[in-house]
């Protein structure tokens, strides 16, 4: 417990300092929080031991991790279960408040354009990310050589390619909204279309995550039962998993939206703002746990509860009341995600080369996948490129997905580092691209 208290104290200080430095440099604060996590993590400063006592392995036990991995050849988690529990709690409140921030009326007004943009971005990003992993992972990394020996249909549903496809799908609504707000373009046709597309993109990304987890579980079960030897993937079982995932998400969303007013009425019986906000967050955690029990990711349940309550007059009060909790927990999440990055693995030549290719494809997939549907929906080339550029940044959801993949053992440290690299670069390059396109004095 003493170690946990010390670790959280250091993480809070480092995350806040990193976020402030990033904000001073006009960069999103999550970049600073991620960087702070990398610096203090077990693979960097947190792994430096001092003395002969309890700190001999470093504050975050980096020396012990390296010794264990060298001895056994097995990858170990870079954080303790308790510390990762804090990060999980932060991811739940992050997605719950993201759901609360969703403007359903605006979403419905531009739903068709947003739907086309979101679908195009998700499909393009997933396919390019997945195929990039299938074709290039065996080339750059010996441990993935087995992918080249598998039929394409089996290789595409392997855990690492699936997660690399999923990681590249989700646009960061928060980063995009901040850019549009600063440029006073939130209410422009392109701005509203970007936000509608980003919301749909996030929802579709979470659905793809749910389906992907089910597919990975199904294929692993098939392998253990000899399915891989027989040379086929049970697409019927996978299809059922996909239908179940979509059905649970859609059913929970519709029920939540329908009974939102009744939930609001029940919550108002408690009078106190703090009690209402606390109970609302409790409901989000209950639904998150239910989704986990159903084989879906917790964060999807949290988002659905936020989406349901976004239709009520309690929305702003819950946001304001939970803001201090968000401010405290969410930087911890991003910092812990940064701590999971093995700097030595990230700096290796194969990771840098593959990461650069993966990142370029992630940018191309979003621009092309979102701009082309925009052209067919009536926007000109400039307007379509603005929408495509606005969909480039990946952020919190991509990091959550990467963290889930690493903690579940689906991703290696190298692949996790590649996902972090893609998130960082797309977050940095998107703002100047979007600002430059909006500086062109032409309507979209």
PDB file of C-alpha atoms in Angstrom, residues 1 30 33 64 122 124 129 137 150 172 198 231 244-245 258 260 273-274 293 305 323 329 362 364 388 417 444:
ATOM      1  CA  UNK A   1       0.000   0.000   0.000  1.00  0.00           C
ATOM      2  CA  UNK A  30      -2.654  14.439 -23.185  1.00  0.00           C
ATOM      3  CA  UNK A  33       0.701  13.401 -19.748  1.00  0.00           C
ATOM      4  CA  UNK A  64      12.777  -6.362 -11.435  1.00  0.00           C
ATOM      5  CA  UNK A 122     -13.746   3.348 -39.626  1.00  0.00           C
ATOM      6  CA  UNK A 124     -10.773   2.560 -44.278  1.00  0.00           C
ATOM      7  CA  UNK A 129      -4.346  -0.991 -40.234  1.00  0.00           C
ATOM      8  CA  UNK A 137       4.560  -7.567 -38.855  1.00  0.00           C
ATOM      9  CA  UNK A 150      -1.461 -18.561 -42.261  1.00  0.00           C
ATOM     10  CA  UNK A 172     -10.534  11.795 -30.719  1.00  0.00           C
ATOM     11  CA  UNK A 198     -16.395  11.900 -34.902  1.00  0.00           C
ATOM     12  CA  UNK A 231      -7.447 -24.784 -41.787  1.00  0.00           C
ATOM     13  CA  UNK A 244     -24.521 -10.297 -30.138  1.00  0.00           C
ATOM     14  CA  UNK A 245     -22.099  -7.388 -29.646  1.00  0.00           C
ATOM     15  CA  UNK A 258     -36.142   5.622 -23.753  1.00  0.00           C
ATOM     16  CA  UNK A 260     -33.582   8.460 -19.577  1.00  0.00           C
ATOM     17  CA  UNK A 273     -26.231  17.636  -6.725  1.00  0.00           C
ATOM     18  CA  UNK A 274     -23.342  15.595  -5.354  1.00  0.00           C
ATOM     19  CA  UNK A 293     -19.926  -9.660 -18.207  1.00  0.00           C
ATOM     20  CA  UNK A 305     -24.950   5.506 -19.900  1.00  0.00           C
ATOM     21  CA  UNK A 323     -15.309  17.705 -13.260  1.00  0.00           C
ATOM     22  CA  UNK A 329      -8.323  10.670 -12.523  1.00  0.00           C
ATOM     23  CA  UNK A 362      -3.569   5.784 -40.507  1.00  0.00           C
ATOM     24  CA  UNK A 364      -4.275   8.431 -45.360  1.00  0.00           C
ATOM     25  CA  UNK A 388     -10.906  14.432 -43.494  1.00  0.00           C
ATOM     26  CA  UNK A 417       4.545   1.212 -28.613  1.00  0.00           C
ATOM     27  CA  UNK A 444     -16.615  24.117 -48.127  1.00  0.00           C
TER      28      UNK A 444
END
